[in-house]
């Protein structure tokens, strides 16, 4: 395989990495293969250690418990800010870091930086993400020359704006979103810049948690700097910079090879976002056309809906990131994740669309809705081309934010805890989809209920897989997750379930779609937690008395009804004020299935019935398997009626 790599110097190389002789490799990268690979490993070791230590030091639960941050090493201007090493973390952060560092440094002034400086910025249109995500960038000097950057992107609990915690789909402009920091110094030559700290803390509700996290950030940036300087001191600057170029070249070559395996052609896919925070009159379509030609892909987003009227948009940086992450996952999941992954991908993204919003009206508060939907559209576009390698659709993306006041007058808040944040992935040729996991672009930790219950007045009543909800297939899609929470004080909720009109969990390779999700509230008719157990049913008898927040539901029974149901709009109220004792129920979409469900082995279907993933009726209807027995009272006594199963499956044929 031969690819063309254009280096910052303008030199064009037309020889694959494997074909390089040892002499040619040293001439290109400044060291032999073993040393170059070793330096890549040392750089990755540095950022992984930064991440581990930072999570241990952090006070904010969004960092210490959720892992909502990432650490990277980026090269200097001479290598076009190539990103060569990353920590475990959020793909939605990591894939935007080359642009974030380049834009921040160039705007501030490359030649104005000094040793000990740390830049900070959070403008979504400059660095991607939303204003809660602060990007910290430390230049690394050798003999007064910048030789690299170490950078961290860290979610902050609150950064001002009209909504505590920031998560709301109702913000209509950037002016409602929160504090925006242009590129500026957080530390100047090792000394904290008081004006920057004051600006930040004058605009956040939880300074006591964020302050120690900032100093932990400085500590870890310093650790990364020391590690890189040790590498340069021992091996030299040329081999270090060569290792960054090699890491990105290797990723680019692997990606080019993976693209070449696709037949040349045009592949189209789409997904939808239900509505914005103004009203439910407009559904936003995200459309992608993937044009595969040899080792390159053009992703054309023309035809995508205009930017939403409230903050469910993303920027072009985020759109580019989602496309690259999606293609990497689908085409070559084992590829090392560097900025080279994007080298063979061109993106056409019209400004003013929901995936390339423009300020001030194109707010990007909840940018992950647009990016998750774009990733789904990319997966959908390649489903047929990939065949057995296709992956079913996942839970979509829904986030729920709640605030309230304790009896002592102190304010409490939860972010992303009791909505549809965790749920199923789609199935693949490897096996069934997982039931309870974070969406692919997030890749953060699932927050346990116990820490939340210990810090805010809420009780988790249930968190369970929904029967017959995963998309049927030879490999079953992950089951939808239903979560009930009891709120012990008056509470104000900002629900944002915007991917429920059409199943995010589409099926592939002959598999079927998962169910669509929904959200409901129940009035405080009883007081005790024990009595609340009566609400855990999913029957029409229980749901009829609910007040639906969102979903396509039967207007009377409030059960999901994708055929004749009514769409209940999450923004029908600016905020949902619930009295103490109310219960919130959130249900995700089900994951998509993979392969013909009527070929799934009878014993696997039997196990699904025994484990509560599939009902006896669903086994016969969706899989053609006749299961005999009572799963509620005698799950171990269940059996398969083999003859009846053969007849049922033959009838479908």
XYZ file of C-alpha atoms in Angstrom, residues 14-373:
360
model
C 5.375 8.349 -1.603
C 6.749 5.276 0.109
C 4.809 3.284 2.669
C 6.268 3.043 6.165
C 6.746 -0.710 5.884
C 8.748 -0.310 2.690
C 11.256 2.163 4.137
C 14.746 0.839 4.635
C 16.360 1.453 8.005
C 18.433 4.252 6.497
C 15.374 5.867 4.911
C 13.439 5.610 8.199
C 16.237 7.298 10.159
C 16.520 10.026 7.551
C 12.805 10.744 7.763
C 12.240 10.492 11.513
C 15.628 11.103 13.094
C 15.907 7.707 14.787
C 15.494 4.015 14.063
C 12.159 2.213 14.284
C 12.742 0.828 17.757
C 13.731 4.196 19.249
C 10.865 6.009 17.531
C 8.331 3.482 18.832
C 9.876 3.710 22.288
C 9.455 7.493 22.314
C 5.809 7.120 21.286
C 5.330 4.764 24.237
C 7.061 7.168 26.622
C 4.859 10.052 25.449
C 1.716 7.976 25.935
C 2.997 6.934 29.361
C 3.345 10.620 30.257
C -0.230 11.595 29.396
C -1.683 8.441 30.954
C 0.124 9.231 34.196
C -1.144 12.800 34.033
C -4.694 11.519 33.702
C -4.393 8.993 36.530
C -2.910 11.510 38.958
C -5.333 14.273 37.986
C -8.356 12.074 38.595
C -6.980 11.166 42.026
C -6.319 14.812 42.934
C -9.563 16.334 41.611
C -12.332 17.544 43.914
C -15.092 17.894 41.308
C -17.125 14.689 40.878
C -17.381 15.347 37.143
C -13.615 14.732 37.068
C -12.901 12.323 39.918
C -15.891 10.035 39.356
C -16.891 10.596 35.738
C -13.463 11.093 34.072
C -14.711 14.066 32.035
C -11.298 15.268 30.823
C -8.451 14.344 28.470
C -4.689 14.889 28.232
C -2.667 15.103 25.001
C 0.764 15.951 23.620
C 0.834 18.198 20.566
C 3.835 19.157 18.470
C 4.963 22.713 17.710
C 4.114 24.849 14.721
C 6.896 23.201 12.709
C 4.954 19.923 12.651
C 1.594 21.687 12.199
C 0.495 21.015 15.793
C 0.348 17.268 15.164
C -1.193 15.339 18.074
C 0.944 12.277 18.713
C -0.074 10.945 22.144
C -3.354 10.845 24.067
C -4.656 9.625 27.403
C -7.734 7.516 27.916
C -10.577 9.948 27.745
C -13.279 11.474 25.628
C -12.940 11.113 21.859
C -15.178 14.162 21.626
C -12.394 16.115 23.385
C -9.323 14.437 21.967
C -10.148 14.682 18.282
C -10.513 18.461 18.540
C -7.248 19.119 20.374
C -5.076 19.898 17.351
C -7.484 22.683 16.345
C -7.877 23.797 19.965
C -4.126 24.178 20.488
C -3.467 25.720 17.075
C -6.289 28.257 17.300
C -5.527 29.231 20.887
C -1.765 29.585 20.451
C -1.889 31.375 17.114
C -4.478 33.875 18.313
C -2.622 34.601 21.533
C 0.713 34.871 19.743
C 3.179 32.031 19.259
C 6.168 34.284 19.860
C 4.601 35.914 22.911
C 4.634 32.719 24.982
C 7.225 32.243 27.713
C 8.461 29.323 29.770
C 6.034 28.634 32.637
C 3.007 30.056 30.790
C -0.301 28.207 30.683
C -2.940 29.374 28.225
C -6.648 28.818 28.804
C -9.680 29.128 26.557
C -13.179 27.713 26.257
C -14.843 29.334 23.250
C -16.683 26.523 21.406
C -16.108 28.198 18.048
C -12.351 28.247 18.650
C -11.760 24.914 20.399
C -14.965 22.861 20.093
C -17.167 21.545 22.882
C -19.066 23.973 25.098
C -18.126 26.685 27.599
C -17.889 24.230 30.520
C -14.885 22.630 28.820
C -11.717 24.579 29.633
C -8.672 23.878 27.494
C -5.309 24.380 29.246
C -2.172 24.558 27.069
C 1.407 24.636 28.330
C 4.243 25.370 25.876
C 7.471 23.446 26.384
C 10.741 25.225 25.674
C 14.288 24.142 24.881
C 16.811 26.979 24.515
C 14.013 29.574 24.318
C 12.328 27.689 21.456
C 8.910 26.026 21.680
C 9.399 22.316 21.006
C 5.994 20.941 22.039
C 2.788 21.524 23.955
C 1.098 19.502 26.644
C -2.634 20.174 26.906
C -5.646 19.183 28.983
C -9.334 19.717 28.339
C -11.370 19.562 31.544
C -15.112 19.865 32.114
C -16.012 22.347 34.861
C -19.117 21.867 36.992
C -20.455 25.317 36.211
C -19.312 28.247 34.133
C -22.084 30.757 34.587
C -25.023 31.355 32.305
C -28.727 31.141 33.005
C -28.789 27.471 34.059
C -26.861 26.027 37.034
C -24.456 23.466 35.651
C -25.032 24.746 32.123
C -27.009 21.832 30.694
C -30.172 23.147 29.097
C -31.527 22.925 25.563
C -33.451 26.191 25.951
C -30.594 28.695 25.553
C -31.190 30.822 22.479
C -27.832 32.522 22.060
C -24.236 32.524 23.209
C -25.072 35.386 25.552
C -27.179 33.033 27.685
C -24.581 30.286 27.707
C -21.997 31.378 30.244
C -18.570 32.956 30.437
C -16.493 32.755 27.253
C -12.718 32.997 27.630
C -10.704 33.987 24.579
C -7.094 32.760 24.576
C -5.522 34.211 27.715
C -2.939 33.353 30.350
C -3.965 31.353 33.416
C -0.379 31.245 34.633
C 2.308 33.634 33.451
C 5.863 32.320 33.790
C 4.689 30.054 36.589
C 2.693 32.689 38.485
C -1.111 32.594 38.669
C -2.746 35.471 36.781
C -5.088 36.912 39.384
C -7.300 38.697 36.874
C -8.020 35.425 35.052
C -8.805 33.588 38.283
C -11.064 36.435 39.421
C -12.884 36.490 36.086
C -13.473 32.760 36.301
C -14.639 32.691 39.919
C -16.892 35.700 39.473
C -18.820 33.569 36.972
C -19.147 30.139 38.556
C -21.452 28.823 41.247
C -19.032 26.184 42.608
C -15.667 27.880 42.953
C -14.736 25.842 46.034
C -14.668 22.667 43.936
C -13.123 24.155 40.815
C -10.220 25.975 42.522
C -8.313 22.866 43.668
C -8.932 21.263 40.287
C -7.206 24.187 38.591
C -4.064 23.752 40.668
C -4.187 20.001 40.062
C -4.286 20.823 36.343
C -1.193 22.998 36.670
C 0.596 20.201 38.531
C -0.121 17.643 35.838
C 0.826 19.975 33.013
C 4.124 20.439 34.798
C 4.552 16.671 35.080
C 3.947 16.268 31.360
C 6.460 18.994 30.634
C 9.132 17.295 32.753
C 8.544 13.944 31.054
C 8.897 15.448 27.579
C 12.040 17.359 28.520
C 13.526 14.131 29.897
C 12.842 12.431 26.555
C 14.446 15.284 24.629
C 17.430 15.468 26.982
C 18.130 11.745 26.616
C 17.286 11.102 22.952
C 17.475 14.527 21.306
C 14.954 16.939 19.842
C 14.990 15.551 16.312
C 14.020 12.011 17.371
C 11.309 13.400 19.676
C 9.707 15.463 16.902
C 10.224 12.547 14.549
C 8.276 10.291 16.921
C 5.296 12.668 16.753
C 5.415 12.703 12.956
C 5.799 8.935 12.859
C 2.791 8.398 15.152
C 0.558 10.532 12.940
C 1.966 9.105 9.699
C 1.340 5.554 10.927
C -2.261 6.377 11.843
C -2.810 8.076 8.500
C -1.427 5.080 6.636
C -3.576 2.621 8.578
C -6.618 4.777 7.954
C -5.863 5.002 4.229
C -5.569 1.225 4.021
C -8.881 0.799 5.820
C -10.633 3.245 3.481
C -9.236 1.410 0.463
C -11.032 -1.748 1.599
C -14.359 -0.007 0.942
C -15.665 -0.171 -2.632
C -15.505 3.197 -4.374
C -18.915 4.795 -4.319
C -21.270 7.268 -2.682
C -22.934 6.233 0.573
C -25.652 8.253 2.262
C -26.996 8.171 5.801
C -29.133 10.306 8.062
C -30.416 10.750 11.580
C -32.731 13.178 13.318
C -32.859 15.392 16.385
C -36.455 15.636 17.618
C -36.764 19.368 18.315
C -35.012 22.343 19.820
C -35.968 24.270 22.943
C -38.317 26.731 21.227
C -41.138 24.413 20.147
C -41.722 21.049 18.481
C -42.570 22.337 15.013
C -39.161 21.592 13.534
C -37.293 18.286 13.398
C -33.615 18.596 12.514
C -32.194 16.188 9.968
C -28.491 15.408 9.803
C -27.506 14.071 6.391
C -24.128 12.796 5.307
C -22.879 11.651 1.908
C -19.646 9.667 2.101
C -17.797 9.667 -1.216
C -15.153 6.948 -1.223
C -12.445 7.205 -3.859
C -9.421 5.022 -3.369
C -7.782 5.853 -0.048
C -9.757 9.037 0.584
C -13.234 9.887 1.844
C -15.158 13.094 1.398
C -17.897 13.567 3.993
C -20.450 16.023 2.636
C -22.980 17.354 5.134
C -24.882 19.471 2.604
C -28.617 19.009 3.042
C -28.363 18.997 6.832
C -30.928 21.202 8.567
C -30.211 24.779 9.478
C -28.774 25.544 12.889
C -31.225 25.015 15.712
C -32.765 27.988 17.487
C -31.426 26.820 20.828
C -28.188 25.242 22.013
C -28.342 21.710 20.558
C -25.922 22.609 17.756
C -22.247 21.797 17.370
C -19.410 23.611 15.639
C -17.492 22.526 12.560
C -14.631 21.392 14.816
C -16.994 19.004 16.603
C -18.488 17.759 13.318
C -15.055 17.001 11.879
C -14.191 15.197 15.091
C -17.359 13.061 15.079
C -16.817 11.996 11.474
C -13.200 11.008 12.084
C -14.034 9.156 15.288
C -16.876 7.308 13.600
C -14.827 6.271 10.599
C -11.925 5.171 12.800
C -14.238 3.041 14.927
C -16.016 1.457 11.967
C -13.104 0.924 9.582
C -10.122 0.234 11.814
C -10.927 0.212 15.546
C -7.399 -0.875 16.459
C -5.777 2.169 14.896
C -3.735 4.449 17.173
C -5.762 7.617 17.758
C -3.770 10.666 16.566
C -4.400 13.685 14.389
C -3.272 11.501 11.466
C -6.634 9.719 11.556
C -8.168 12.687 9.733
C -5.508 13.123 7.031
C -7.433 11.210 4.360
C -10.837 12.642 5.279
C -12.222 15.816 3.715
C -15.301 17.400 5.273
C -17.804 19.629 3.497
C -19.841 21.372 6.172
C -22.046 24.349 5.234
C -21.928 27.105 7.880
C -25.152 27.896 9.651
C -26.260 24.265 9.943
C -26.904 22.271 13.117
C -23.461 20.681 12.665
C -21.670 23.946 11.917
C -23.462 26.598 13.931
C -22.531 30.276 13.821
C -22.705 32.732 16.731
C -24.455 34.383 18.368
C -27.753 32.565 17.679
C -26.195 29.168 17.012
C -25.524 28.267 20.633
C -23.719 24.957 21.199
C -24.534 24.239 24.834
C -25.573 20.618 24.222
C -23.238 20.037 21.293
C -23.113 16.282 21.908
C -26.648 15.856 20.543
C -25.569 16.957 17.081
C -22.293 15.015 17.188
C -23.905 11.792 18.425
C -26.538 12.069 15.705
